[in-house]
Each structure stands twice: as structure tokens, then as C-alpha cells.
Short mmCIF file of C-alpha atoms in Angstrom, two decimals:
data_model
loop_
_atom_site.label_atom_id
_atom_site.label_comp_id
_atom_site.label_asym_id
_atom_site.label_seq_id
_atom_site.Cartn_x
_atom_site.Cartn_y
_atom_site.Cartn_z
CA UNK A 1 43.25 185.30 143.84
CA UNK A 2 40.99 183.86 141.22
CA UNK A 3 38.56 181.13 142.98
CA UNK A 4 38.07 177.61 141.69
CA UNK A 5 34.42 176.82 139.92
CA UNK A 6 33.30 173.41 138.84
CA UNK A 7 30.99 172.39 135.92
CA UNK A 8 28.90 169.13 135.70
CA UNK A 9 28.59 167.89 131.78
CA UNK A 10 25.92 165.42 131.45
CA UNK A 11 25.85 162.99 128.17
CA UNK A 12 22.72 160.58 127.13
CA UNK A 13 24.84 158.25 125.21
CA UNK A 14 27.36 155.54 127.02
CA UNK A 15 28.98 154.02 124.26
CA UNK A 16 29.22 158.09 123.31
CA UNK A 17 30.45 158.70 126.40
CA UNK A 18 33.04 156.03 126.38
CA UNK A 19 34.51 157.22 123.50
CA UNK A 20 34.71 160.49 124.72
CA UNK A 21 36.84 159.60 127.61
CA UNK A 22 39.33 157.42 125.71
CA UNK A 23 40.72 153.67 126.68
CA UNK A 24 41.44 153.96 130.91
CA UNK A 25 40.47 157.71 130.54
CA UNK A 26 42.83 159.38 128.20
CA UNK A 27 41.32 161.65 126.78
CA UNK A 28 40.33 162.81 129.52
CA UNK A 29 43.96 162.61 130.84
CA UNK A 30 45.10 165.20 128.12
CA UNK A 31 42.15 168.02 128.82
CA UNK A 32 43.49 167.75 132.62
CA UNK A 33 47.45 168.35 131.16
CA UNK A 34 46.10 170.78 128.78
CA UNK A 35 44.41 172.71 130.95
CA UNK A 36 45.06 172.25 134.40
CA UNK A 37 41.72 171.24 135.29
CA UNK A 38 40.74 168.36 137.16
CA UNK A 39 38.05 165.97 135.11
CA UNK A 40 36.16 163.80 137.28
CA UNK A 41 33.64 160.54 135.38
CA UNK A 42 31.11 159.40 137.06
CA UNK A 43 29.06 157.03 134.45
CA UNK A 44 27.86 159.83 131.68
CA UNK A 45 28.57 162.86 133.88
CA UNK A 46 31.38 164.79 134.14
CA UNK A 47 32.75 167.10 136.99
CA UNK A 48 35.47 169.70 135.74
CA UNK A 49 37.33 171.72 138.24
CA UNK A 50 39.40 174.84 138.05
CA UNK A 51 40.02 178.03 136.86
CA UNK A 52 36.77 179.94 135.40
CA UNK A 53 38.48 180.42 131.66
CA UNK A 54 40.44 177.18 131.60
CA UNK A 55 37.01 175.29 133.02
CA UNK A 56 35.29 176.99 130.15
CA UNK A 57 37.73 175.82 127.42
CA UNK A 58 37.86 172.40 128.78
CA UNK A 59 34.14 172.06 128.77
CA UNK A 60 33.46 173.80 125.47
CA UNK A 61 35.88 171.43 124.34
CA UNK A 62 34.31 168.16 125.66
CA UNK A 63 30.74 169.36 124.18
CA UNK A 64 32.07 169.64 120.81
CA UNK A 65 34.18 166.57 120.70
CA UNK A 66 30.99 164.56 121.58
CA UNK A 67 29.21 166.16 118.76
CA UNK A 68 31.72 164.85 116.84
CA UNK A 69 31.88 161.18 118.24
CA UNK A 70 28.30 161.20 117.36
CA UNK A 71 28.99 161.77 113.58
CA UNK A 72 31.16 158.80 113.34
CA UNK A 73 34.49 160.78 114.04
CA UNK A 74 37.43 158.57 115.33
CA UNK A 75 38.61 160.63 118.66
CA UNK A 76 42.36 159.98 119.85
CA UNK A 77 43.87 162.77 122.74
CA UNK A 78 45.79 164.70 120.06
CA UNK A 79 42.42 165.73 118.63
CA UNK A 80 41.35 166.77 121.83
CA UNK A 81 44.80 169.20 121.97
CA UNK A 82 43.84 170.69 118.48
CA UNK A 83 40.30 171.31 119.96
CA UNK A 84 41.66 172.92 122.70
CA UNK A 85 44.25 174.87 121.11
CA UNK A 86 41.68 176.09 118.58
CA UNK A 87 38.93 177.22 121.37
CA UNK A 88 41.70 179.11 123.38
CA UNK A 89 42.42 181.25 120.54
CA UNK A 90 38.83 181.61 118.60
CA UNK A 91 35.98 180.45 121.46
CA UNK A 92 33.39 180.66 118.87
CA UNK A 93 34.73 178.13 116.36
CA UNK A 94 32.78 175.43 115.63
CA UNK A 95 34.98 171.99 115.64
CA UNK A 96 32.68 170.22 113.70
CA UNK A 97 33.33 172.31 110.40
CA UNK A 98 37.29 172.08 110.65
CA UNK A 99 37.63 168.55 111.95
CA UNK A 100 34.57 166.73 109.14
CA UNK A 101 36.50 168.79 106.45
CA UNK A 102 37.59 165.73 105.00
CA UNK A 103 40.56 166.53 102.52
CA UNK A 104 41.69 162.95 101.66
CA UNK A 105 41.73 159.13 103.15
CA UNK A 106 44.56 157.16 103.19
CA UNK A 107 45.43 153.93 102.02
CA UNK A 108 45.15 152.94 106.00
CA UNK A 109 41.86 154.57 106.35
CA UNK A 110 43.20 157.80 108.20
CA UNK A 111 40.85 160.64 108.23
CA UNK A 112 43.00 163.71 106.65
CA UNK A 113 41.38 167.18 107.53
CA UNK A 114 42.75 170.58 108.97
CA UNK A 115 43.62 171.08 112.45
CA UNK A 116 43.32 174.67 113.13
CA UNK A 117 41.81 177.80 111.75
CA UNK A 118 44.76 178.44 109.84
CA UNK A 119 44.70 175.48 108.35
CA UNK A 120 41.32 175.64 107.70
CA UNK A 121 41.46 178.47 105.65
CA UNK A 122 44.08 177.02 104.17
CA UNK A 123 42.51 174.54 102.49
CA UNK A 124 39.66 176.84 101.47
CA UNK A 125 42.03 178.95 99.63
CA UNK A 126 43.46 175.94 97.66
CA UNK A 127 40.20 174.92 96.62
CA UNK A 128 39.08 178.78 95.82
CA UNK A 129 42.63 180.14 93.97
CA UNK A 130 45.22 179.32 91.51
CA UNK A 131 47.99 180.69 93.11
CA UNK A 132 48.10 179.48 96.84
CA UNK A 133 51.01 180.27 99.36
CA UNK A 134 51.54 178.43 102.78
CA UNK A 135 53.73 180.26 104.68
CA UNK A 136 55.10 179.27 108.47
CA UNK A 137 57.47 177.48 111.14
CA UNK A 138 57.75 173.81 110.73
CA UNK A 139 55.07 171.12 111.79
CA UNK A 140 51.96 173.34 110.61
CA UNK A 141 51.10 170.82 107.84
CA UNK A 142 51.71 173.18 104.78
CA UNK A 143 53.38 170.79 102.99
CA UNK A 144 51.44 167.69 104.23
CA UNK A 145 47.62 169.35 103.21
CA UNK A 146 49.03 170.49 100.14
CA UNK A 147 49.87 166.88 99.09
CA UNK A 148 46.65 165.36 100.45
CA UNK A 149 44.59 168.06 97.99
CA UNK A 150 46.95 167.09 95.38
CA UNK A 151 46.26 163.20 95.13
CA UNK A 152 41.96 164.54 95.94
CA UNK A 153 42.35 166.67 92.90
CA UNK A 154 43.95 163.76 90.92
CA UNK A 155 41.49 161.18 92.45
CA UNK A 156 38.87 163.14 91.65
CA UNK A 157 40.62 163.43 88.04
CA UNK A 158 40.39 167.82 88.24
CA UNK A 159 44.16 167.26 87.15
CA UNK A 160 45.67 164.44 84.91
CA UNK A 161 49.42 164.97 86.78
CA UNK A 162 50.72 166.13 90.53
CA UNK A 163 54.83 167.49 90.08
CA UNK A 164 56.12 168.06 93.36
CA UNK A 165 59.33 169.89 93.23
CA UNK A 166 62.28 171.49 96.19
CA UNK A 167 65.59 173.78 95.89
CA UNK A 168 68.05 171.82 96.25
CA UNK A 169 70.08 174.35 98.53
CA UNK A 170 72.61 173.20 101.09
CA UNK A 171 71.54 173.75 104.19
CA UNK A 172 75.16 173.55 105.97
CA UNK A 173 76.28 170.72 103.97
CA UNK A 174 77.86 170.21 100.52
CA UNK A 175 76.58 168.02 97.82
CA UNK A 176 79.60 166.86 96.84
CA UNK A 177 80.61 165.02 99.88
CA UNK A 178 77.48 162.88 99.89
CA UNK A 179 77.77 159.28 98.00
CA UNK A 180 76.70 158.49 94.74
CA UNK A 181 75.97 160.08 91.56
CA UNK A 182 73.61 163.33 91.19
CA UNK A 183 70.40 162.08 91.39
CA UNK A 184 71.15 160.12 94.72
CA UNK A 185 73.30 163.52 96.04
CA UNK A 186 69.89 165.15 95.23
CA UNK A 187 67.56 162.45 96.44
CA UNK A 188 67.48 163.09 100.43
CA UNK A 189 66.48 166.91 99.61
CA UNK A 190 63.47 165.07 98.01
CA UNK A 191 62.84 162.50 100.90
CA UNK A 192 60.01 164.37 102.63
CA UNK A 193 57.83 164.79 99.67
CA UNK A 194 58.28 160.67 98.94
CA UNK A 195 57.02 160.52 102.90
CA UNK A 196 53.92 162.18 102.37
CA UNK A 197 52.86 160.39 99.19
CA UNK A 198 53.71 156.62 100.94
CA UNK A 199 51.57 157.58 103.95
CA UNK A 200 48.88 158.98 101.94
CA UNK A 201 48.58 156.53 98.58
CA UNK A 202 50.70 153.48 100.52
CA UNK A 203 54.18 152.66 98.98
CA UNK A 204 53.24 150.71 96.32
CA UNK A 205 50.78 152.61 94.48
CA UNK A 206 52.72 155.70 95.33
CA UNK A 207 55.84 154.05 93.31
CA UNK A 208 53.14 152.76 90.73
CA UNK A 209 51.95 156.41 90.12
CA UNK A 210 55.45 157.71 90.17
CA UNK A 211 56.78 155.19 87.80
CA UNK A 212 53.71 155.79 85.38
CA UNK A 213 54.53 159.19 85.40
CA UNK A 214 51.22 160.44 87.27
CA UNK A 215 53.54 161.90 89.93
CA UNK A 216 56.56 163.86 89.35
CA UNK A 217 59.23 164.52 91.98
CA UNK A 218 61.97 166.65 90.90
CA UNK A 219 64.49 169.21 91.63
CA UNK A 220 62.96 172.61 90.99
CA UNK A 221 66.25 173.04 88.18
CA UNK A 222 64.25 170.83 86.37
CA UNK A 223 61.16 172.44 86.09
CA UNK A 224 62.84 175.28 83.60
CA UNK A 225 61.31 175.46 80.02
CA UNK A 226 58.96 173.81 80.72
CA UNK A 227 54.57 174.44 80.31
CA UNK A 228 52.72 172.39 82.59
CA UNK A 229 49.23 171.67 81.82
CA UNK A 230 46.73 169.85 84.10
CA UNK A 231 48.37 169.73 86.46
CA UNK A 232 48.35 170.21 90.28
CA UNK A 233 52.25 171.84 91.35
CA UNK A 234 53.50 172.04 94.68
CA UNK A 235 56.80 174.14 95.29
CA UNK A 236 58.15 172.95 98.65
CA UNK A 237 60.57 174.53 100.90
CA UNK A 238 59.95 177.91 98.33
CA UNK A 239 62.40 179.91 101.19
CA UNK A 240 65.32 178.83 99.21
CA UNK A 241 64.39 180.15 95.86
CA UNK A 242 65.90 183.27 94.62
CA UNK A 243 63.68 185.62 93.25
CA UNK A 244 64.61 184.65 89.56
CA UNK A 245 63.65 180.81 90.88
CA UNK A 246 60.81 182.13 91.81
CA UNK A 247 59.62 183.67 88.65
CA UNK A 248 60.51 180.90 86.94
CA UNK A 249 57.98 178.62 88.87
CA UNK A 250 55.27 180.47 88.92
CA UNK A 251 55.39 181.03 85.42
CA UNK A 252 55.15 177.42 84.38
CA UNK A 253 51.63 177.08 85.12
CA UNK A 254 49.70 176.29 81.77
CA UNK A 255 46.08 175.75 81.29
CA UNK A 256 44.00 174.17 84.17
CA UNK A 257 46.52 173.80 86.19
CA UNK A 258 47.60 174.82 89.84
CA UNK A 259 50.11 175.97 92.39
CA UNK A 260 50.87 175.87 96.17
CA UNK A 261 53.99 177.62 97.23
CA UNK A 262 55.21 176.50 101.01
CA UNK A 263 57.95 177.59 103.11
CA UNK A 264 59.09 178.71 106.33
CA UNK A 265 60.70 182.61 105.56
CA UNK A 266 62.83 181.89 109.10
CA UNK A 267 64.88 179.34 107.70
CA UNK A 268 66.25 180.55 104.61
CA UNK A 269 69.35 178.49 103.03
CA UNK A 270 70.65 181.00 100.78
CA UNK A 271 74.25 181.74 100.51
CA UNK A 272 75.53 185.25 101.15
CA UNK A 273 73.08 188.01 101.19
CA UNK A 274 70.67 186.54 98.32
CA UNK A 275 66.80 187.94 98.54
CA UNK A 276 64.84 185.38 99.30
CA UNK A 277 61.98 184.45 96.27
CA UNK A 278 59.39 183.64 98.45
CA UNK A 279 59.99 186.67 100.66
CA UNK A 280 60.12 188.95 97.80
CA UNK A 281 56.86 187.28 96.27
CA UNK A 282 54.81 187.72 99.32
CA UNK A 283 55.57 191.59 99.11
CA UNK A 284 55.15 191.77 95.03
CA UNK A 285 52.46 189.93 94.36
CA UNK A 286 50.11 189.91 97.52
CA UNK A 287 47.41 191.85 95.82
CA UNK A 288 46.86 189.85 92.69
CA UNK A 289 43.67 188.40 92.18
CA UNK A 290 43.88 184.36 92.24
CA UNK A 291 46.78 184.47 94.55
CA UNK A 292 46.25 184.05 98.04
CA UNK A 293 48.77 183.93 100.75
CA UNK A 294 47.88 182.07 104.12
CA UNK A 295 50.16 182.40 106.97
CA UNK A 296 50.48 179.84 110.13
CA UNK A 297 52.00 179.85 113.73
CA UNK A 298 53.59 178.26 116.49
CA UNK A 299 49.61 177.49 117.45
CA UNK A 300 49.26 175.14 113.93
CA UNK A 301 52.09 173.09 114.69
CA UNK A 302 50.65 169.20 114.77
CA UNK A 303 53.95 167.82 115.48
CA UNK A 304 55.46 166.40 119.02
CA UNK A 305 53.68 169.12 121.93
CA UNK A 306 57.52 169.97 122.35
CA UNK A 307 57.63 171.41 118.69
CA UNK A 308 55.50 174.53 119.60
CA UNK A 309 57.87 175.16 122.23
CA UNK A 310 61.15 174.76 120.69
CA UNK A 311 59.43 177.47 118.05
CA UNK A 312 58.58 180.13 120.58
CA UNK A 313 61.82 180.18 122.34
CA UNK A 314 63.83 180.37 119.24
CA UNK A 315 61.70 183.49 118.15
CA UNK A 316 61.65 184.64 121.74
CA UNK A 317 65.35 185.10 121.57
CA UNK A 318 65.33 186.14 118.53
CA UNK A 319 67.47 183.08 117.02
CA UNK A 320 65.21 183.09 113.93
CA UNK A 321 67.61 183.95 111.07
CA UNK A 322 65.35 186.51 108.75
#
């Protein structure tokens, strides 16, 4: 039976400190459900009891997330979670280079940056390639980064357009049963991407971009015969493409101009037996220069807590259609 230890952290800073342990202690609250450590305060000390590898996560943890209070860095509990979940897997990271990787701001001042590794690396390979898949279970923030280095790259005028296109595959559920003409039967499958850009840009300049033209966001049918220029692409929910879909997207890229493929290869829509594109791409073209592929995990997911579990028991069972 493994023995208890306890470690005392000592900070020099109250208002530091204060921050560190969250409004009545929660922050503190979610390292002691994370962990299963207990986390006594006693002014700018801390006492954490427990296990020897969960203490040393927990306090590892607490050290870095008051390196980052000091740079400025709002703290709320699910950063602490990420910090965690991060140290468990990779002990050596430092939290201060994922976290201050500031991607985008939004039009309510929210700090956009990755929240793992993964995601991370992610991002480094969208600044660094062309070509860029995302590839992983749902809740990993493929999608969501790849918007946010959209509107930077248009911001920070690299592109002069941002076309952010779906499949529009039933998933279950037939088009023509919905209400209204096509482009409101085809407007839900769109939804998500119209999410992202109000939370990032605010509605208003979101529809203001979108109405100029700036922003594109459009079936992936429609994105045949066409060249695009300039332009920053994102291909969303790429696992129901065929392979000729596929082609036909990547090839549209014209000059200056670049692509991030996302999808989750677990939930293909497909009817019958049809290849998936973006399974068949991530075989054909993996070793092509300007291409990268990144792949993410139940560990990336920055949705509810409950999400990485309702991901692990589906591919513990082996419920995950391929």
C-alpha cells in the first residue's frame, strides 16, 4: 500500500496567491476533484496531501499556473483541468508556452489559445504548412482553432477571404422532410461554423463580414469549379467526403492561399460502403511535403468533463463505427 506524502508550496505574492486559489477556493476545489489530493491554504502557503504521483501533478500544476497569473493570464478551474491533464501525460511541458500562445481575441475579450499538446502542435502546423489536417473525436477544438487562425490570418490581412465549407450528408435524417426551401434544408448542417464566427468576431460584424463577402459559408457542392485565391479554407466535418469530394477540395487552392481539413474518421455519414475521403487522404497523401496531419484524443477534449468519458466508453466497447 502506497503511503500518503504532503508538500508545502510557498508563494510571495497575495493578490498572486488569491488568484491562484479562485473566488471561495475553486480552483483549488478542482485540483482536489482532479486529483484526489487534499489542498490545504493557509495565507500564501499551501499544504497538498496524497498520493506521491498525484501530489506531484497537483503541485507541478499549481507552480505553473502561478507563473502564469503573474503574466497577466486570466485563471478560471477549467484551465487548471487542461494543466493537469497536460502534466499527467507530458510532466515536462511547460504551460506557459501552450496557454500565452495567443491565437485570437474575441469580440468579448476572451483569450483564444491551445489547450493541450495536441493542440499545440496543431496550431504550429497551421502556421508552418499549406495543407493542414485535424483529425479526432468531438470537443478537441479542431474546428474551433481552425476558425480563430482564420479571422488572425484575415485580421492580420495574410488572406483577403476565409470560405468555410461542410458535406452536407444526412446523418440519419433526410433533407427533404425538413421545412423550407434548399438553402434553409441545408442551413442547420452549416450552424456550427456560424457559432464559431459569432463568438469569435460578435454577431454583428460576423454578419457584416459575411454579407460583404469577406466570409464565405457554403455547402462543399459549391465549392466545384472553382480557384480560390487568398484565401484561408476550412473543410469541416471532411469524414463525409468521398474520395472524389475530396480531390475536388483540395484542389481548389490557388495562389497564397490555405487549407485545414477536420473531421472525426469514427463518425462517418456515408451511405452504403462508400470510402471515406478523409480516410483515404490520410493514407495517400501523408508524406507530401506542405501537408501535415495532426491527430487528437479523448485527452484534447475541452468540452463538458463528461465528454472525455462518453468517448472512451464508446471506443472501449468498440461502438465507434470505422
Amino acid at each position: 500500500m502506497t503511503t500518503e506524502i504532503s508538500k508545502k508550496l510557498d508563494f510571495s505574492s497575495n493578490e498572486s496567491a488569491s488568484l491562484l486559489y479562485g473566488h471561495l477556493n475553486c480552483n483549488l476545489q478542482a485540483i482536489e476533484k482532479a486529483t484526489g489530493v487534499t489542498v490545504k491554504a493557509r495565507g500564501t502557503s499551501l499544504t497538498v496531501t496524497g498520493l506521491p504521483h498525484e501530489v506531484n501533478v497537483a503541485t507541478t500544476t499549481l507552480r505553473q499556473i502561478y507563473e502564469l497569473i503573474g503574466t497577466g493570464y486570466p485563471i478560471y478551474p477549467r484551465d487548471i483541468i487542461y494543466g493537469i491533464n497536460i502534466l499527467e501525460r507530458a510532466p515536462r511541458t511547460n504551460l506557459k508556452k501552450i496557454f500565452l500562445d495567443k491565437v485570437f481575441i474575441t469580440a468579448k475579450q476572451k483569450i483564444i489559445s491551445p489547450k493541450s499538446v495536441n493542440q499545440k502542435e496543431y496550431i504550429e502546423a497551421i502556421r508552418n504548412n499549406d495543407i493542414v489536417f485535424g483529425i479526432g473525436p468531438a470537443g478537441t477544438g479542431k474546428t474551433y482553432l481552425a476558425v480563430a487562425m482564420a479571422i488572425a490570418a484575415y485580421t492580420n490581412k495574410r488572406v483577403d477571404s476565409i470560405i468555410l465549407t461542410r458535406p452536407a450528408v444526412e446523418a440519419g435524417e433526410k433533407l427533404g422532410f425538413l421545412p423550407g426551401d434548399m438553402a434553409e434544408k441545408i442551413n442547420p448542417y452549416l450552424r456550427p461554423l456560424h457559432d464559431a464566427l459569432n463568438e469569435m468576431l460578435g454577431r454583428e460584424h460576423s454578419a457584416d463580414l459575411i454579407e460583404e463577402g469577406v466570409i464565405e459559408i457554403a455547402p462543399l457542392a459549391f465549392m466545384r469549379g472553382r480557384t480560390l485565391n487568398n484565401a484561408f479554407i476550412i473543410l469541416d466535418e471532411a469524414q463525409n467526403t468521398t474520395q472524389a469530394q475530396m480531390k475536388m477540395f483540395l484542389t481548389r487552392m490557388g495562389f497564397n492561399s490555405q487549407a485545414v481539413v477536420t473531421g472525426d474518421i469514427t463518425q462517418v455519414d456515408l451511405p452504403g460502403s462508400k470510402a471515406s475521403g478523409l480516410t483515404v487522404a490520410s493514407k495517400i497523401l501523408k508524406n507530401i511535403k506542405g501537408i501535415s496531419f495532426n491527430y487528437f484524443t479523448h485527452a484534447d477534449v475541452v468540452r463538458h468533463p463528461l465528454v472525455q468519458q462518453i468517448i472512451l466508453a464508446y471506443e472501449d466497447k468498440n461502438l465507434c463505427p470505422s
